[in-house]
CSV table of C-alpha atoms in Angstrom, one decimal:
chain,number,residue,atom,x,y,z
A,765,MET,CA,0.0,0.0,0.0
A,766,SER,CA,1.2,3.5,-0.8
A,767,GLY,CA,-0.1,4.8,2.5
A,768,ILE,CA,-1.5,8.1,1.2
A,769,PRO,CA,-4.9,8.8,-0.3
A,770,LEU,CA,-5.7,9.8,-3.9
A,771,GLY,CA,-8.3,12.4,-4.8
A,772,VAL,CA,-9.9,13.7,-8.0
A,773,LEU,CA,-9.6,17.2,-9.5
A,774,ASP,CA,-12.3,17.6,-12.2
A,775,LEU,CA,-12.2,20.5,-14.6
A,776,VAL,CA,-15.5,19.3,-16.2
A,777,PRO,CA,-13.9,19.1,-19.7
A,778,VAL,CA,-16.1,19.4,-22.7
A,779,PRO,CA,-14.9,17.0,-25.5
A,780,SER,CA,-15.2,18.0,-29.1
A,781,GLY,CA,-18.7,17.2,-30.4
A,782,SER,CA,-20.2,17.4,-26.9
A,783,THR,CA,-22.3,20.0,-25.1
A,784,ALA,CA,-21.7,21.5,-21.6
A,785,ALA,CA,-24.9,19.6,-20.4
A,786,GLU,CA,-23.4,16.3,-21.6
A,787,ALA,CA,-20.1,17.1,-19.8
A,788,LEU,CA,-21.9,17.9,-16.6
A,789,HIS,CA,-23.9,14.6,-16.7
A,790,ARG,CA,-20.6,12.8,-17.2
A,791,THR,CA,-19.0,14.6,-14.3
A,792,ILE,CA,-21.8,13.3,-12.0
A,793,ASP,CA,-21.3,9.8,-13.3
A,794,LEU,CA,-17.5,10.1,-12.8
A,795,ALA,CA,-18.0,11.3,-9.2
A,796,ARG,CA,-20.3,8.3,-8.4
A,797,ARG,CA,-17.8,5.9,-9.9
A,798,THR,CA,-14.6,7.3,-8.4
A,799,GLU,CA,-16.4,7.2,-5.0
A,800,ARG,CA,-16.8,3.4,-5.5
A,801,PHE,CA,-13.2,3.1,-6.7
A,802,GLY,CA,-12.0,4.5,-3.3
A,803,TYR,CA,-10.9,8.0,-4.1
A,804,SER,CA,-10.9,10.2,-1.0
A,805,ARG,CA,-11.9,13.6,-2.5
A,806,TYR,CA,-13.6,15.1,-5.5
A,807,TRP,CA,-12.7,18.7,-6.2
A,808,PHE,CA,-13.8,21.1,-8.9
A,809,ALA,CA,-11.6,23.8,-10.4
A,810,GLU,CA,-13.1,27.2,-11.4
A,811,HIS,CA,-12.5,28.4,-15.0
A,812,HIS,CA,-14.1,31.1,-17.1
A,813,LEU,CA,-14.5,31.8,-20.8
A,814,ASN,CA,-13.1,28.4,-21.8
A,815,PRO,CA,-15.2,26.7,-24.5
A,816,GLY,CA,-13.8,23.3,-23.5
A,817,VAL,CA,-14.3,23.6,-19.7
A,818,ALA,CA,-17.7,23.7,-18.0
A,819,GLY,CA,-16.4,24.1,-14.5
A,820,THR,CA,-17.4,27.7,-14.0
A,821,SER,CA,-19.1,27.5,-10.5
A,822,PRO,CA,-17.6,25.0,-8.0
A,823,ALA,CA,-20.4,25.7,-5.5
A,824,VAL,CA,-23.1,24.7,-8.0
A,825,LEU,CA,-21.2,21.6,-9.1
A,826,LEU,CA,-20.6,20.6,-5.5
A,827,ALA,CA,-24.2,20.8,-4.6
A,828,LEU,CA,-25.1,18.6,-7.6
A,829,THR,CA,-22.3,16.1,-6.8
A,830,ALA,CA,-23.1,15.9,-3.1
A,831,SER,CA,-26.7,14.9,-3.9
A,832,ALA,CA,-25.4,12.1,-6.2
A,833,THR,CA,-22.8,10.7,-3.8
A,834,SER,CA,-22.7,9.8,-0.2
A,835,THR,CA,-19.2,9.4,1.3
A,836,ILE,CA,-16.5,11.0,-0.9
A,837,ARG,CA,-15.4,14.4,0.3
A,838,ILE,CA,-16.3,17.2,-2.2
A,839,GLY,CA,-14.6,20.5,-2.6
A,840,SER,CA,-13.4,23.4,-4.6
A,841,GLY,CA,-9.9,23.4,-6.1
A,842,ALA,CA,-10.3,26.4,-6.0
A,843,VAL,CA,-12.8,29.2,-5.9
A,844,GLN,CA,-11.2,32.3,-7.3
A,845,LEU,CA,-11.2,35.0,-4.6
A,846,GLY,CA,-10.1,37.7,-6.9
A,847,HIS,CA,-13.8,38.3,-7.9
A,848,ARG,CA,-15.6,37.2,-4.8
A,849,THR,CA,-16.1,38.5,-1.3
A,850,ALA,CA,-15.5,36.6,1.9
A,851,LEU,CA,-19.2,36.8,2.8
A,852,SER,CA,-20.5,35.4,-0.5
A,853,THR,CA,-18.0,32.5,-0.3
A,854,VAL,CA,-18.9,31.6,3.3
A,855,GLU,CA,-22.6,31.8,2.6
A,856,GLU,CA,-22.4,29.6,-0.6
A,857,PHE,CA,-20.4,26.9,1.1
A,858,GLY,CA,-22.3,27.2,4.3
A,859,LEU,CA,-25.5,26.5,2.4
A,860,ILE,CA,-24.1,23.3,0.9
A,861,ASP,CA,-22.7,22.2,4.2
A,862,ALA,CA,-26.2,22.7,5.8
A,863,LEU,CA,-27.5,20.1,3.4
A,864,HIS,CA,-24.5,17.8,3.3
A,865,PRO,CA,-22.7,18.4,6.6
A,866,GLY,CA,-19.1,17.2,7.2
A,867,ARG,CA,-18.2,16.4,3.6
A,868,LEU,CA,-17.1,19.8,2.3
A,869,ASP,CA,-13.6,21.2,1.4
A,870,LEU,CA,-13.4,24.9,0.8
A,871,GLY,CA,-10.3,25.4,-1.4
A,872,LEU,CA,-9.4,29.0,-1.8
A,873,GLY,CA,-7.3,30.3,-4.7
A,874,ARG,CA,-6.0,33.8,-5.2
A,875,SER,CA,-6.6,34.5,-9.0
A,876,GLY,CA,-6.6,37.9,-10.5
A,877,GLY,CA,-2.9,37.9,-11.2
A,878,ARG,CA,0.2,38.5,-9.1
A,879,PRO,CA,-0.1,41.2,-6.5
A,880,PRO,CA,1.6,44.5,-7.4
A,881,GLY,CA,5.3,44.5,-6.7
A,882,GLN,CA,5.7,40.8,-6.6
A,883,THR,CA,8.0,39.1,-9.1
A,884,ALA,CA,8.1,35.7,-10.6
A,885,GLN,CA,11.7,35.0,-9.5
A,886,PRO,CA,12.3,31.4,-8.4
A,887,ARG,CA,12.7,30.7,-4.7
A,888,PRO,CA,15.5,28.5,-3.4
A,889,THR,CA,14.6,25.0,-2.3
A,890,THR,CA,16.5,22.5,-0.1
A,891,THR,CA,15.8,19.8,-2.7
A,892,PRO,CA,18.5,20.0,-5.4
A,893,VAL,CA,17.5,20.0,-9.0
A,894,VAL,CA,20.2,18.8,-11.3
A,895,ASP,CA,19.7,18.7,-15.1
A,896,GLY,CA,16.0,19.2,-14.6
A,897,HIS,CA,15.5,16.3,-12.1
A,898,THR,CA,15.3,15.8,-8.4
A,899,PRO,CA,17.6,13.2,-6.8
A,900,ASN,CA,14.8,10.6,-7.1
A,901,GLY,CA,14.3,11.4,-10.8
A,902,LEU,CA,11.2,13.6,-10.7
A,903,LYS,CA,11.2,16.0,-13.7
A,904,ILE,CA,11.3,19.7,-12.8
A,905,PRO,CA,11.2,21.6,-16.0
A,906,PRO,CA,12.4,25.2,-16.5
A,907,ARG,CA,10.0,27.9,-15.1
A,908,PHE,CA,7.4,28.8,-17.7
A,909,SER,CA,7.0,32.5,-18.5
A,910,PHE,CA,3.6,34.1,-19.1
A,911,ASP,CA,5.2,37.4,-20.3
A,912,HIS,CA,3.8,36.7,-23.8
A,913,LEU,CA,0.2,37.2,-22.4
A,914,ARG,CA,0.9,40.7,-20.9
A,915,GLY,CA,-1.7,43.0,-22.3
A,916,SER,CA,-3.8,40.2,-23.8
A,917,PRO,CA,-7.2,41.6,-24.8
A,918,ARG,CA,-8.9,38.3,-23.9
A,919,LEU,CA,-7.5,38.3,-20.3
A,920,LYS,CA,-8.5,42.0,-20.0
A,921,LEU,CA,-12.0,41.1,-21.1
A,922,GLN,CA,-12.2,38.3,-18.6
A,923,ARG,CA,-11.2,40.6,-15.7
A,924,GLU,CA,-13.8,43.1,-16.8
A,925,LEU,CA,-16.6,40.5,-17.0
A,926,LEU,CA,-15.7,39.0,-13.6
A,927,GLN,CA,-15.5,42.2,-11.6
A,928,GLN,CA,-17.9,45.1,-11.0
A,929,PRO,CA,-16.6,48.3,-12.6
A,930,GLY,CA,-14.2,50.1,-10.4
A,931,ALA,CA,-13.9,47.2,-7.9
A,932,THR,CA,-10.5,46.4,-6.4
A,933,HIS,CA,-9.0,43.2,-5.1
A,934,GLN,CA,-9.0,42.8,-1.3
A,935,ASP,CA,-5.7,41.7,0.1
A,936,TYR,CA,-5.6,38.0,-0.2
A,937,GLY,CA,-4.4,37.2,3.3
A,938,GLU,CA,-7.0,39.6,4.8
A,939,GLN,CA,-9.7,38.0,2.7
A,940,VAL,CA,-8.8,34.5,3.9
A,941,GLY,CA,-8.7,35.9,7.5
A,942,ASP,CA,-12.3,37.3,7.0
A,943,ILE,CA,-13.5,33.9,5.7
A,944,LEU,CA,-12.0,32.1,8.7
A,945,ALA,CA,-13.6,34.6,11.1
A,946,LEU,CA,-17.0,34.4,9.5
A,947,LEU,CA,-16.8,30.6,9.7
A,948,ARG,CA,-15.8,30.8,13.4
A,949,GLY,CA,-18.5,33.4,14.2
A,950,ASP,CA,-16.1,36.0,15.6
A,951,TYR,CA,-15.9,38.5,12.6
A,952,ARG,CA,-15.5,42.1,13.6
A,953,SER,CA,-15.2,45.0,11.1
A,954,ALA,CA,-12.5,47.7,11.4
A,955,ASP,CA,-14.9,49.7,13.6
A,956,GLY,CA,-15.9,46.8,15.8
A,957,LEU,CA,-19.2,45.8,14.2
A,958,GLU,CA,-20.2,42.1,14.3
A,959,ALA,CA,-21.3,40.2,11.2
A,960,HIS,CA,-22.8,36.7,11.3
A,961,ALA,CA,-23.2,34.6,8.1
A,962,VAL,CA,-26.2,32.4,8.1
A,963,PRO,CA,-25.8,29.8,6.7
A,964,GLY,CA,-22.0,29.6,7.0
A,965,GLU,CA,-21.2,30.4,10.6
A,966,GLY,CA,-20.1,27.2,12.3
A,967,ALA,CA,-20.1,25.2,9.1
A,968,ASP,CA,-18.1,22.0,9.3
A,969,VAL,CA,-16.0,22.7,6.2
A,970,GLN,CA,-12.2,22.1,5.8
A,971,VAL,CA,-10.5,25.2,4.5
A,972,TRP,CA,-7.6,24.6,2.0
A,973,ILE,CA,-5.3,27.1,0.3
A,974,LEU,CA,-4.2,26.3,-3.2
A,975,GLY,CA,-1.0,27.7,-4.7
A,976,SER,CA,1.5,27.3,-7.5
A,977,SER,CA,4.6,28.7,-5.9
A,978,GLY,CA,6.3,29.5,-2.6
A,979,GLY,CA,4.8,33.0,-2.6
A,980,GLU,CA,1.8,34.6,-1.0
A,981,SER,CA,-0.6,31.6,-1.1
A,982,ALA,CA,2.0,29.3,0.6
A,983,ASP,CA,2.6,31.9,3.2
A,984,VAL,CA,-1.1,32.5,3.9
A,985,ALA,CA,-1.7,28.8,4.2
A,986,GLY,CA,1.3,28.3,6.6
A,987,ARG,CA,0.7,31.2,8.9
A,988,ASN,CA,-3.0,30.3,9.3
A,989,GLY,CA,-2.2,26.6,9.9
A,990,LEU,CA,-4.3,25.4,7.0
A,991,PRO,CA,-3.7,22.5,4.6
A,992,PHE,CA,-2.1,23.4,1.3
A,993,ALA,CA,-2.5,22.1,-2.2
A,994,ALA,CA,0.4,22.5,-4.6
A,995,ASN,CA,-0.1,22.2,-8.4
A,996,TYR,CA,2.4,20.0,-10.2
A,997,HIS,CA,0.0,19.6,-13.1
A,998,VAL,CA,-0.3,23.4,-13.6
A,999,SER,CA,3.2,24.6,-12.6
A,1000,PRO,CA,5.6,21.7,-12.3
A,1001,ALA,CA,8.6,24.0,-12.2
A,1002,THR,CA,7.6,25.5,-8.9
A,1003,VAL,CA,6.0,22.6,-7.0
A,1004,LEU,CA,9.1,22.1,-4.8
A,1005,GLU,CA,9.3,25.8,-3.7
A,1006,ALA,CA,5.5,25.8,-3.1
A,1007,ALA,CA,5.6,22.8,-0.7
A,1008,GLU,CA,8.8,23.9,1.0
A,1009,GLY,CA,7.6,27.5,1.3
A,1010,TYR,CA,4.4,26.4,2.9
A,1011,ARG,CA,6.2,24.2,5.4
A,1012,ALA,CA,8.6,27.0,6.3
A,1013,ALA,CA,5.7,29.3,7.0
A,1014,PHE,CA,3.6,26.8,8.9
A,1015,GLN,CA,2.3,27.6,12.4
A,1016,PRO,CA,0.2,25.1,14.3
A,1017,SER,CA,-3.5,26.0,14.6
A,1018,ASP,CA,-6.8,24.7,15.7
A,1019,HIS,CA,-7.0,23.2,12.3
A,1020,LEU,CA,-3.6,21.4,12.1
A,1021,ASP,CA,-0.7,20.7,14.4
A,1022,LYS,CA,1.7,20.0,11.5
A,1023,PRO,CA,1.8,20.8,7.8
A,1024,HIS,CA,-0.4,18.9,5.4
A,1025,VAL,CA,0.3,19.0,1.7
A,1026,SER,CA,-1.6,17.7,-1.3
A,1027,VAL,CA,0.0,17.7,-4.7
A,1028,SER,CA,-1.8,17.5,-8.0
A,1029,ALA,CA,-0.8,15.6,-11.1
A,1030,ASP,CA,-2.2,15.1,-14.6
A,1031,VAL,CA,-2.4,11.5,-15.5
A,1032,VAL,CA,-3.8,9.2,-18.2
A,1033,VAL,CA,-3.8,5.4,-17.5
A,1034,ALA,CA,-4.7,2.6,-19.9
A,1035,GLU,CA,-3.9,-1.2,-20.0
A,1036,ASP,CA,-0.5,-0.5,-21.6
A,1037,ASP,CA,1.7,2.5,-22.4
A,1038,GLU,CA,0.9,2.7,-26.1
A,1039,ALA,CA,-2.9,2.8,-25.5
A,1040,ALA,CA,-2.4,5.5,-22.8
A,1041,ARG,CA,-0.3,7.6,-25.2
A,1042,GLU,CA,-3.0,7.5,-27.8
A,1043,LEU,CA,-5.6,8.6,-25.2
A,1044,ALA,CA,-3.4,11.5,-24.2
A,1045,THR,CA,-2.8,12.8,-27.7
A,1046,GLY,CA,-5.2,15.7,-27.3
A,1047,TYR,CA,-3.5,17.1,-24.3
A,1048,ALA,CA,-0.8,19.2,-26.1
A,1049,PRO,CA,-3.2,21.2,-28.3
A,1050,TRP,CA,-5.6,21.6,-25.4
A,1051,VAL,CA,-2.8,23.1,-23.2
A,1052,ARG,CA,-1.7,25.3,-26.2
A,1053,SER,CA,-5.1,26.8,-26.4
A,1054,ILE,CA,-4.9,27.8,-22.7
A,1055,ARG,CA,-1.5,29.3,-23.0
A,1056,THR,CA,-2.3,31.4,-26.0
A,1057,ALA,CA,-5.3,32.9,-24.1
A,1058,GLU,CA,-7.8,31.7,-26.6
A,1059,GLY,CA,-9.4,29.7,-23.8
A,1060,ALA,CA,-9.4,25.9,-23.5
A,1061,ILE,CA,-10.7,24.3,-26.6
A,1062,PRO,CA,-13.1,21.4,-26.5
A,1063,PHE,CA,-10.8,18.4,-25.9
A,1064,PRO,CA,-9.9,17.0,-29.3
A,1065,THR,CA,-10.0,13.4,-30.5
A,1066,PRO,CA,-6.6,11.8,-31.2
A,1067,GLU,CA,-7.3,12.3,-34.9
A,1068,GLU,CA,-8.1,15.9,-34.5
A,1069,ALA,CA,-5.0,16.5,-32.4
A,1070,ARG,CA,-2.7,14.9,-34.9
A,1071,ALA,CA,-4.1,17.3,-37.6
A,1072,HIS,CA,-2.6,20.3,-35.7
A,1073,THR,CA,0.4,21.8,-37.4
A,1074,TRP,CA,3.0,22.5,-34.8
A,1075,THR,CA,5.5,25.3,-34.8
A,1076,GLU,CA,8.6,25.5,-32.5
A,1077,GLU,CA,6.8,28.3,-30.6
A,1078,ASP,CA,3.8,26.0,-30.1
A,1079,ARG,CA,6.0,23.3,-28.7
A,1080,ALA,CA,7.8,25.6,-26.3
A,1081,LEU,CA,4.4,26.8,-25.0
A,1082,VAL,CA,3.4,23.3,-23.9
A,1083,ALA,CA,6.7,21.5,-23.2
A,1084,ASP,CA,6.7,21.7,-19.4
A,1085,ARG,CA,3.1,20.5,-19.1
A,1086,VAL,CA,3.4,17.7,-21.7
A,1087,ASP,CA,6.7,16.4,-20.3
A,1088,THR,CA,5.3,16.2,-16.8
A,1089,GLN,CA,2.0,14.5,-17.6
A,1090,PHE,CA,2.1,10.9,-16.3
A,1091,VAL,CA,1.0,8.6,-19.1
A,1092,GLY,CA,1.1,4.9,-19.3
A,1093,SER,CA,0.2,1.6,-17.8
A,1094,PRO,CA,-1.1,1.4,-14.2
A,1095,GLY,CA,2.3,0.4,-12.9
A,1096,ARG,CA,4.2,3.1,-14.7
A,1097,VAL,CA,1.9,5.9,-13.6
A,1098,ALA,CA,1.8,4.6,-10.0
A,1099,ASP,CA,5.6,4.6,-10.0
A,1100,GLN,CA,5.6,8.2,-11.2
A,1101,LEU,CA,3.1,9.2,-8.6
A,1102,GLU,CA,5.3,7.6,-5.9
A,1103,GLN,CA,8.2,9.6,-7.2
A,1104,LEU,CA,6.2,12.8,-7.0
A,1105,ARG,CA,5.0,12.0,-3.5
A,1106,GLU,CA,8.6,11.2,-2.3
A,1107,ALA,CA,10.1,14.4,-3.9
A,1108,THR,CA,7.5,16.7,-2.5
A,1109,GLY,CA,6.7,14.9,0.8
A,1110,ALA,CA,3.0,15.0,-0.1
A,1111,ASP,CA,0.5,13.7,2.4
A,1112,GLU,CA,-2.1,13.3,-0.4
A,1113,LEU,CA,-2.2,13.3,-4.2
A,1114,LEU,CA,-4.9,14.8,-6.4
A,1115,ILE,CA,-5.3,13.4,-9.8
A,1116,THR,CA,-6.8,15.1,-12.9
A,1117,THR,CA,-7.4,13.1,-16.1
A,1118,ILE,CA,-8.8,14.3,-19.4
A,1119,THR,CA,-9.5,12.0,-22.4
A,1120,HIS,CA,-11.9,12.6,-25.2
A,1121,ASP,CA,-14.2,9.6,-24.4
A,1122,HIS,CA,-15.8,9.4,-21.1
A,1123,GLU,CA,-15.4,5.7,-20.6
A,1124,ASP,CA,-11.7,6.0,-21.3
A,1125,ARG,CA,-11.5,8.6,-18.5
A,1126,VAL,CA,-13.5,6.4,-16.1
A,1127,ARG,CA,-11.3,3.4,-16.9
A,1128,SER,CA,-8.1,5.5,-16.3
A,1129,TYR,CA,-9.3,6.3,-12.8
A,1130,GLN,CA,-10.3,2.7,-12.1
A,1131,LEU,CA,-7.0,1.2,-13.3
A,1132,LEU,CA,-5.0,3.6,-11.2
A,1133,ALA,CA,-7.1,3.0,-8.1
A,1134,GLU,CA,-6.7,-0.7,-8.4
A,1135,GLU,CA,-3.0,-0.4,-8.8
A,1136,TRP,CA,-2.7,2.1,-5.9
A,1137,GLN,CA,-4.6,-0.2,-3.6
A,1138,ARG,CA,-2.3,-3.1,-4.4
A,1139,ARG,CA,0.7,-1.1,-3.2
């Protein structure tokens, strides 16, 4: 046995030729089936203006999934606080907890871009990376730069549509503090006024912080004594600094007496390596669509993916993500996940899988669960 649990991160992908409604029905089916396979959590990511992703509202998806399942923990990975208030977040999740108590994870993400004055400079880690690999062989690619998206009209449009005109971001650490206070029931405004969220106050939710680097999110999670989820599947170059930065900042709390880290990975599993590589063929053009700011395209079939004409610039856009996707037989992928767990010291792993056909996706989760349980 591996000794650590596996969870699911669902983006609610919309395959080419499908509708958002069909994708949502498949998500509910996948949640039911991964619950039976033994996965510990089922989380939803929040994305906007992506034709190939229907996960726009974690709270709505959680409510639907909670009604269709009974034991698996459900959560957000993560709600984007850049266009929300602390009160609206607590009320939404408090309402779901009132109907499905004790099963809810409230994962909080920063979103809205890097705070003013912060840079994307790498942070040192105690784990050495030599020739792009940790001592146990985990691939750590070069840090990806999003400089080419500066001034993107599409990203500007997204910010405009998600925020009220003239609105400004609340400081992230302050916003997380307000959420925790509203959940506890001891919120006070700057001038001493009380506020009580009903539903929400006293809700039995587990609050998580999600982050891609060792910066603000890792620090906020650590100093509040909250569990932290690091994203190898989104930013493999910075997963070590994220986990280590969180642990360095950690202070014991009523929530945790020691650090607790979950690390995500993108995987595709099939009966053998060749079959898995075929199922994963659409991943590269799908990632490319995200990194060109056109928005995630409907996930292509292998045939559609092979029809794409690649430039060197295209390949550079997706190399870090493609090279760190775990694709293969159950044994191969489980070995890679063990490698990720060892390198990061993860207490849990969170798996995200996208294939064009739903049954292939379900089968990938099933094969991995069976292999993981044998270890």
